[in-house]
Amino acid sequence: MLDGYNRPLVRTRRRPKLDTVPRPRRARLDDVHELAEGMPHVTLLHGPKGNPIYQVGGKSFVYFRAPSKDAADPVTGERWDDVIIFWVPSEADKLALTQDPDSPFFTTPHFDGHLSVLLRGAHVGQVSLDELTEVVQDAWLTRASATRGRKWLAEHPAR
């Protein structure tokens, strides 16, 4: 059999699929709520503007922030109304999440010295569900009492 140029037609084998590993599911905004509510001893409060605040032992670990001048669109100046604060265990963790240019996590000068990172709700889908789960669990562990933290870690050894 010849191709359109009178050359022998060479049949090639189909290449095996290289992407046989399933991709991790991207996180959704509802996942933030489900993960935070799923941690033990959590209380859900609402701020003055109705924004959810998840606490353990009276300490916030995931906080849906009201619009603020330090978190705004750099072009229009419009204040973002979907910023979520997650507490982190250390400054090194904060830097690891915020210094990667591909990471949707960020900080602002207002949070210098504060062990937390920010994430816009509109950008939650840029992280996998596994990544978000780790961030929420770390936030909870950072704010829970040492006794609660040890108990939770003992019950979840795969971490």
Coordinates of N, CA, C and O in Angstrom, one line a residue, residues 6-155:
N6 N 3.4 8.1 -3.3 CA 3.9 6.8 -3.8 C 5.0 6.2 -3.0 O 5.9 5.5 -3.5
R7 N 5.0 6.5 -1.7 CA 5.9 5.8 -0.8 C 5.2 4.7 0.0 O 4.0 4.8 0.1
P8 N 5.9 3.7 0.4 CA 5.3 2.6 1.1 C 4.6 3.2 2.4 O 5.2 4.0 3.1
L9 N 3.4 2.8 2.6 CA 2.7 3.2 3.8 C 3.2 2.4 5.0 O 3.2 1.2 5.0
V10 N 3.7 3.1 6.0 CA 4.3 2.5 7.2 C 3.3 2.6 8.3 O 2.8 3.7 8.6
R11 N 2.9 1.5 8.8 CA 1.9 1.5 9.9 C 2.7 1.5 11.2 O 3.7 0.8 11.4
T12 N 2.3 2.4 12.0 CA 3.0 2.5 13.3 C 2.1 1.9 14.4 O 0.8 1.9 14.3
R13 N 2.7 1.4 15.4 CA 2.0 0.9 16.5 C 1.4 2.0 17.4 O 2.1 3.1 17.4
R14 N 0.3 1.8 17.9 CA -0.2 2.8 18.8 C 0.7 2.9 20.1 O 1.0 1.9 20.6
R15 N 0.9 4.1 20.5 CA 1.8 4.3 21.7 C 0.9 4.0 22.9 O -0.3 4.4 22.9
P16 N 1.5 3.4 23.9 CA 0.7 3.2 25.1 C 0.5 4.5 25.8 O 1.2 5.5 25.6
K17 N -0.6 4.6 26.5 CA -1.0 5.9 27.2 C 0.1 6.1 28.3 O 0.4 5.2 29.1
L18 N 0.7 7.2 28.3 CA 1.7 7.6 29.3 C 1.0 8.1 30.6 O 1.5 7.9 31.7
D19 N -0.1 8.7 30.4 CA -0.8 9.2 31.6 C -1.8 8.2 32.1 O -3.0 8.4 32.0
T20 N -1.3 7.2 32.7 CA -2.2 6.1 33.3 C -2.5 6.4 34.7 O -3.4 5.7 35.3
V21 N -1.8 7.3 35.3 CA -2.0 7.6 36.7 C -3.1 8.6 36.8 O -3.0 9.7 36.1
P22 N -4.2 8.4 37.5 CA -5.3 9.4 37.6 C -4.8 10.7 38.2 O -4.0 10.7 39.1
R23 N -5.3 11.8 37.7 CA -4.9 13.1 38.2 C -5.7 13.3 39.5 O -6.8 12.9 39.6
P24 N -5.0 14.0 40.5 CA -5.7 14.3 41.7 C -6.9 15.3 41.4 O -6.8 16.1 40.6
R25 N -7.9 15.1 42.2 CA -9.1 16.0 42.0 C -8.7 17.4 42.5 O -8.0 17.6 43.5
R26 N -9.1 18.4 41.8 CA -8.9 19.8 42.2 C -9.9 20.1 43.3 O -11.0 19.6 43.4
A27 N -9.4 20.9 44.2 CA -10.2 21.3 45.4 C -11.3 22.3 44.9 O -11.2 23.0 43.9
R28 N -12.4 22.4 45.7 CA -13.5 23.3 45.5 C -13.7 24.1 46.8 O -13.3 23.7 47.9
L29 N -14.3 25.2 46.7 CA -14.6 26.0 47.8 C -15.3 25.3 48.9 O -15.0 25.4 50.1
D30 N -16.3 24.4 48.5 CA -17.1 23.6 49.5 C -16.1 22.7 50.3 O -16.4 22.4 51.4
D31 N -15.0 22.3 49.7 CA -14.1 21.4 50.4 C -13.5 22.1 51.6 O -13.2 21.5 52.6
V32 N -13.2 23.4 51.4 CA -12.7 24.2 52.6 C -13.6 24.0 53.8 O -13.2 23.7 54.9
H33 N -14.9 24.3 53.5 CA -15.9 24.2 54.6 C -15.9 22.7 55.2 O -15.9 22.5 56.4
E34 N -16.0 21.8 54.3 CA -16.2 20.4 54.7 C -14.9 19.9 55.5 O -15.1 19.2 56.5
L35 N -13.8 20.2 55.0 CA -12.5 19.8 55.7 C -12.4 20.5 57.1 O -12.1 19.8 58.1
A36 N -12.7 21.8 57.2 CA -12.7 22.5 58.5 C -13.7 21.9 59.4 O -13.4 21.7 60.6
E37 N -14.9 21.7 58.9 CA -16.0 21.2 59.8 C -15.7 19.8 60.2 O -16.2 19.3 61.3
G38 N -14.9 19.1 59.4 CA -14.7 17.7 59.7 C -13.6 17.4 60.7 O -13.4 16.3 61.2
M39 N -12.9 18.4 61.1 CA -11.9 18.3 62.2 C -12.6 18.3 63.5 O -13.7 18.9 63.7
P40 N -12.0 17.6 64.5 CA -12.7 17.5 65.8 C -12.7 18.8 66.6 O -11.8 19.6 66.5
H41 N -13.7 18.9 67.4 CA -13.9 20.0 68.4 C -13.9 21.4 67.7 O -13.5 22.4 68.2
V42 N -14.5 21.4 66.5 CA -14.6 22.7 65.8 C -15.9 23.4 66.0 O -17.0 22.8 66.1
T43 N -15.7 24.7 66.2 CA -16.9 25.6 66.3 C -16.9 26.5 65.1 O -15.8 27.1 64.7
L44 N -18.1 26.7 64.5 CA -18.2 27.6 63.4 C -18.9 28.9 63.9 O -20.0 28.9 64.5
L45 N -18.2 30.0 63.8 CA -18.7 31.3 64.1 C -18.9 32.1 62.9 O -18.4 31.7 61.8
H46 N -19.6 33.2 62.9 CA -19.7 34.1 61.8 C -19.3 35.5 62.2 O -19.7 36.0 63.3
G47 N -18.4 36.1 61.4 CA -18.0 37.5 61.7 C -19.1 38.5 61.5 O -20.2 38.1 61.1
P48 N -18.8 39.7 61.7 CA -19.8 40.8 61.6 C -20.5 40.9 60.2 O -21.6 41.4 60.1
K49 N -19.8 40.4 59.2 CA -20.3 40.5 57.8 C -20.8 39.1 57.4 O -21.0 38.9 56.2
G50 N -21.0 38.2 58.4 CA -21.5 36.9 58.0 C -20.4 35.9 57.6 O -20.7 34.8 57.2
N51 N -19.2 36.3 57.6 CA -18.1 35.5 57.1 C -17.8 34.3 58.0 O -17.7 34.5 59.2
P52 N -17.6 33.1 57.5 CA -17.4 31.9 58.4 C -16.0 32.0 59.0 O -15.0 32.4 58.4
I53 N -15.9 31.6 60.3 CA -14.7 31.5 61.0 C -14.7 30.2 61.8 O -15.6 29.9 62.6
Y54 N -13.7 29.3 61.4 CA -13.7 28.0 62.0 C -12.6 28.0 63.2 O -11.5 28.5 63.0
Q55 N -13.0 27.6 64.3 CA -12.2 27.6 65.5 C -12.1 26.3 66.2 O -13.0 25.5 66.1
V56 N -11.0 26.1 66.9 CA -10.8 24.9 67.7 C -10.3 25.5 69.1 O -9.3 26.2 69.1
G57 N -11.0 25.1 70.1 CA -10.6 25.6 71.4 C -10.6 27.2 71.5 O -9.7 27.7 72.2
G58 N -11.5 27.8 70.8 CA -11.5 29.3 70.8 C -10.5 30.0 69.9 O -10.4 31.2 70.0
K59 N -9.7 29.2 69.2 CA -8.7 29.8 68.3 C -9.0 29.5 66.8 O -9.3 28.4 66.4
S60 N -9.0 30.6 66.1 CA -9.3 30.5 64.6 C -8.2 29.7 63.9 O -7.0 29.9 64.2
F61 N -8.6 28.8 63.0 CA -7.6 28.1 62.1 C -7.9 28.3 60.7 O -7.0 28.3 59.8
V62 N -9.2 28.5 60.3 CA -9.6 28.9 58.9 C -10.6 30.0 59.1 O -11.6 29.9 59.8
Y63 N -10.3 31.1 58.4 CA -11.1 32.4 58.6 C -11.4 32.9 57.2 O -10.4 33.3 56.5
F64 N -12.6 33.1 56.9 CA -13.0 33.7 55.7 C -13.1 35.2 56.0 O -13.9 35.7 56.7
R65 N -12.1 35.9 55.4 CA -11.9 37.3 55.7 C -12.9 38.3 55.0 O -13.2 38.1 53.8
A66 N -13.3 39.3 55.7 CA -14.1 40.3 55.1 C -13.1 41.2 54.2 O -11.9 41.2 54.4
P67 N -13.7 41.8 53.2 CA -12.8 42.6 52.3 C -12.0 43.6 53.0 O -12.4 44.2 54.0
S68 N -10.7 43.8 52.6 CA -9.8 44.6 53.3 C -8.9 45.3 52.3 O -8.6 44.7 51.2
K69 N -8.4 46.5 52.6 CA -7.6 47.3 51.6 C -6.3 46.6 51.3 O -5.7 46.9 50.2
D70 N -5.8 45.7 52.1 CA -4.5 45.1 51.8 C -4.6 43.9 50.9 O -3.5 43.4 50.4
A71 N -5.8 43.4 50.6 CA -6.0 42.3 49.7 C -6.9 42.8 48.6 O -8.1 42.7 48.7
A72 N -6.4 43.3 47.5 CA -7.2 44.0 46.5 C -6.6 43.7 45.1 O -5.4 43.4 45.0
D73 N -7.4 43.9 44.1 CA -6.9 43.7 42.7 C -5.9 44.8 42.5 O -6.1 46.0 42.7
P74 N -4.7 44.4 42.0 CA -3.6 45.4 41.8 C -3.9 46.4 40.7 O -3.4 47.5 40.7
V75 N -4.8 46.1 39.8 CA -5.2 47.0 38.7 C -6.3 47.9 39.1 O -6.2 49.2 38.9
T76 N -7.4 47.4 39.6 CA -8.6 48.2 39.8 C -8.7 48.7 41.3 O -9.4 49.6 41.6
G77 N -7.9 48.1 42.2 CA -8.0 48.4 43.6 C -9.2 47.9 44.3 O -9.4 48.1 45.5
E78 N -10.0 47.1 43.6 CA -11.2 46.5 44.2 C -10.8 45.5 45.2 O -10.0 44.6 45.0
R79 N -11.4 45.6 46.4 CA -11.1 44.7 47.5 C -11.7 43.3 47.2 O -12.8 43.2 46.9
W80 N -10.9 42.3 47.4 CA -11.3 40.9 47.2 C -12.2 40.5 48.4 O -11.9 40.7 49.5
D81 N -13.4 39.9 48.0 CA -14.3 39.5 49.1 C -14.3 38.0 49.3 O -15.2 37.5 50.0
D82 N -13.2 37.4 48.8 CA -13.2 35.9 48.9 C -11.9 35.4 49.5 O -11.4 34.3 49.2
V83 N -11.2 36.2 50.3 CA -9.9 35.8 50.9 C -10.1 34.9 52.1 O -10.9 35.2 53.0
I84 N -9.4 33.8 52.1 CA -9.4 32.8 53.2 C -8.1 32.8 53.9 O -7.0 32.8 53.2
I85 N -8.1 32.9 55.2 CA -6.8 32.8 56.0 C -6.7 31.4 56.5 O -7.6 30.9 57.1
F86 N -5.5 30.8 56.4 CA -5.2 29.5 57.0 C -4.0 29.7 57.9 O -2.9 30.2 57.4
W87 N -4.0 29.3 59.1 CA -2.9 29.3 60.0 C -1.9 28.2 59.5 O -2.3 27.2 59.0
V88 N -0.6 28.5 59.7 CA 0.4 27.5 59.3 C 1.4 27.3 60.5 O 1.4 28.1 61.4
P89 N 2.0 26.1 60.5 CA 2.9 25.8 61.7 C 4.1 26.7 61.9 O 4.5 26.9 63.0
S90 N 4.7 27.2 60.8 CA 5.9 27.9 61.0 C 6.2 28.9 59.8 O 5.5 28.9 58.8
E91 N 7.1 29.8 60.0 CA 7.5 30.7 59.0 C 8.0 30.0 57.7 O 7.7 30.4 56.6
A92 N 8.7 28.9 58.0 CA 9.2 28.1 56.8 C 8.0 27.5 56.0 O 8.1 27.5 54.8
D93 N 7.0 27.1 56.7 CA 5.8 26.6 56.0 C 5.1 27.7 55.2 O 4.7 27.5 54.0
K94 N 5.1 28.9 55.8 CA 4.5 30.1 55.1 C 5.3 30.4 53.9 O 4.7 30.6 52.8
L95 N 6.6 30.4 54.0 CA 7.4 30.8 52.8 C 7.3 29.7 51.7 O 7.3 30.0 50.6
A96 N 7.2 28.4 52.1 CA 7.1 27.4 51.2 C 5.8 27.5 50.3 O 5.8 27.3 49.1
L97 N 4.7 28.0 51.0 CA 3.5 28.1 50.3 C 3.4 29.4 49.5 O 2.7 29.5 48.4
T98 N 4.0 30.5 49.9 CA 3.9 31.8 49.3 C 5.0 32.1 48.3 O 4.8 33.0 47.5
Q99 N 6.1 31.5 48.4 CA 7.2 31.9 47.5 C 7.3 31.2 46.2 O 8.0 31.6 45.3
D100 N 6.5 30.1 46.0 CA 6.4 29.4 44.8 C 5.6 30.3 43.8 O 4.4 30.5 44.1
P101 N 6.1 30.7 42.7 CA 5.3 31.6 41.8 C 4.1 30.9 41.2 O 3.2 31.6 40.8
D102 N 4.1 29.6 41.2 CA 2.9 28.8 40.7 C 1.8 28.6 41.8 O 0.8 28.0 41.5
S103 N 2.1 29.0 43.0 CA 1.2 28.7 44.1 C 0.2 29.8 44.2 O 0.5 31.0 44.1
P104 N -1.1 29.5 44.4 CA -2.1 30.5 44.6 C -2.1 31.1 46.0 O -2.8 32.1 46.3
F105 N -1.3 30.5 46.9 CA -1.3 31.1 48.3 C -0.4 32.3 48.3 O 0.6 32.4 47.5
F106 N -0.8 33.3 49.1 CA -0.1 34.6 49.1 C -0.1 35.1 50.5 O -0.8 34.6 51.4
T107 N 0.6 36.2 50.7 CA 0.5 37.0 52.0 C 0.5 38.5 51.6 O 0.7 38.8 50.4
T108 N 0.3 39.3 52.6 CA 0.4 40.7 52.4 C 1.3 41.3 53.5 O 1.4 40.6 54.6
P109 N 1.8 42.5 53.4 CA 2.5 43.1 54.5 C 1.8 43.1 55.8 O 2.4 43.1 56.9
H110 N 0.4 43.2 55.8 CA -0.4 43.2 57.0 C -0.1 41.9 57.8 O -0.3 41.9 59.0
F111 N 0.2 40.8 57.1 CA 0.4 39.5 57.8 C 1.9 39.2 58.0 O 2.2 38.1 58.4
D112 N 2.8 40.2 57.9 CA 4.2 40.0 58.2 C 4.3 39.6 59.7 O 3.7 40.2 60.5
G113 N 5.0 38.5 60.0 CA 5.1 38.0 61.3 C 3.9 37.2 61.8 O 4.0 36.7 63.0
H114 N 2.9 37.1 61.0 CA 1.7 36.3 61.4 C 1.8 34.9 60.7 O 2.1 34.9 59.5
L115 N 1.7 33.9 61.4 CA 1.8 32.5 60.9 C 0.6 32.1 60.2 O -0.2 31.3 60.7
S116 N 0.3 32.7 59.0 CA -0.8 32.4 58.2 C -0.5 32.7 56.7 O 0.4 33.4 56.4
V117 N -1.3 32.0 55.9 CA -1.3 32.3 54.5 C -2.7 32.6 54.0 O -3.7 32.3 54.6
L118 N -2.8 33.3 52.9 CA -4.0 33.7 52.3 C -4.3 32.9 51.0 O -3.3 32.6 50.3
L119 N -5.5 32.7 50.7 CA -5.9 32.1 49.4 C -7.2 32.7 49.0 O -8.2 32.7 49.8
R120 N -7.3 33.1 47.8 CA -8.6 33.6 47.3 C -9.5 32.4 47.0 O -9.1 31.4 46.5
G121 N -10.8 32.5 47.4 CA -11.8 31.5 47.1 C -11.8 31.1 45.6 O -12.0 30.0 45.2
A122 N -11.7 32.2 44.8 CA -11.7 32.0 43.3 C -10.5 31.1 42.8 O -10.6 30.6 41.7
H123 N -9.5 31.0 43.7 CA -8.3 30.2 43.2 C -8.1 28.9 44.0 O -7.1 28.2 43.8
V124 N -9.1 28.5 44.7 CA -9.1 27.2 45.4 C -8.8 26.0 44.5 O -8.1 25.1 44.7
G125 N -9.4 26.1 43.3 CA -9.3 25.1 42.3 C -7.9 24.9 41.7 O -7.6 24.0 41.0
Q126 N -7.0 25.8 42.1 CA -5.6 25.7 41.6 C -4.8 24.7 42.5 O -3.6 24.4 42.2
V127 N -5.4 24.2 43.6 CA -4.7 23.3 44.4 C -5.5 22.0 44.4 O -6.7 22.0 44.2
S128 N -4.8 20.9 44.7 CA -5.5 19.6 44.7 C -6.3 19.4 46.0 O -5.9 20.1 47.0
L129 N -7.2 18.5 46.0 CA -7.9 18.3 47.3 C -6.9 17.8 48.3 O -7.0 18.1 49.5
D130 N -6.0 17.0 47.9 CA -4.9 16.5 48.9 C -4.2 17.6 49.5 O -3.9 17.7 50.7
E131 N -3.8 18.6 48.7 CA -3.0 19.8 49.2 C -3.9 20.6 50.1 O -3.4 21.0 51.2
L132 N -5.1 20.8 49.8 CA -6.0 21.6 50.6 C -6.2 20.9 51.9 O -6.2 21.5 53.0
T133 N -6.4 19.6 51.9 CA -6.6 18.8 53.1 C -5.4 18.9 54.0 O -5.6 19.2 55.2
E134 N -4.2 18.9 53.5 CA -3.0 19.0 54.3 C -3.0 20.4 54.9 O -2.6 20.6 56.1
V135 N -3.3 21.5 54.2 CA -3.3 22.8 54.7 C -4.3 23.0 55.8 O -4.0 23.6 56.8
V136 N -5.5 22.5 55.6 CA -6.5 22.6 56.7 C -6.1 21.8 57.9 O -6.3 22.3 59.0
Q137 N -5.6 20.6 57.7 CA -5.2 19.8 58.9 C -4.1 20.4 59.6 O -4.1 20.5 60.9
D138 N -3.1 21.0 58.9 CA -2.0 21.7 59.5 C -2.5 22.9 60.3 O -2.0 23.2 61.4
A139 N -3.4 23.6 59.7 CA -4.0 24.8 60.4 C -4.7 24.4 61.7 O -4.4 25.0 62.7
W140 N -5.4 23.3 61.6 CA -6.1 22.8 62.8 C -5.1 22.4 63.9 O -5.2 22.8 65.1
L141 N -4.1 21.6 63.5 CA -3.0 21.2 64.4 C -2.3 22.4 65.0 O -1.8 22.3 66.2
T142 N -2.1 23.4 64.3 CA -1.4 24.6 64.7 C -2.1 25.3 65.9 O -1.5 25.8 66.8
R143 N -3.4 25.2 65.8 CA -4.3 26.0 66.8 C -4.9 25.1 67.9 O -5.3 25.6 68.9
A144 N -5.0 23.8 67.7 CA -5.5 22.9 68.7 C -4.6 22.8 69.9 O -3.4 23.0 69.7
S145 N -5.1 22.4 71.0 CA -4.3 22.2 72.1 C -3.3 21.0 71.8 O -3.6 20.2 71.0
A146 N -2.2 20.9 72.6 CA -1.3 19.9 72.4 C -1.9 18.5 72.6 O -1.6 17.6 71.8
T147 N -2.8 18.4 73.6 CA -3.4 17.1 73.9 C -4.3 16.7 72.7 O -4.3 15.6 72.2
R148 N -5.1 17.6 72.2 CA -6.0 17.3 71.0 C -5.2 17.0 69.8 O -5.5 16.1 69.0
G149 N -4.1 17.7 69.6 CA -3.2 17.5 68.5 C -2.6 16.1 68.5 O -2.6 15.4 67.5
R150 N -2.1 15.7 69.7 CA -1.5 14.4 69.8 C -2.5 13.3 69.6 O -2.2 12.3 68.9
K151 N -3.7 13.5 70.2 CA -4.7 12.5 70.0 C -5.1 12.3 68.5 O -5.2 11.2 68.0
W152 N -5.3 13.4 67.8 CA -5.7 13.4 66.4 C -4.5 12.7 65.6 O -4.8 11.9 64.7
L153 N -3.3 13.1 65.8 CA -2.2 12.5 65.1 C -2.1 11.0 65.4 O -1.8 10.2 64.5
A154 N -2.4 10.5 66.6 CA -2.3 9.1 66.9 C -3.4 8.4 66.2 O -3.2 7.2 65.8
E155 N -4.6 9.0 65.9 CA -5.7 8.4 65.2 C -5.5 8.5 63.7 O -6.3 7.8 63.0

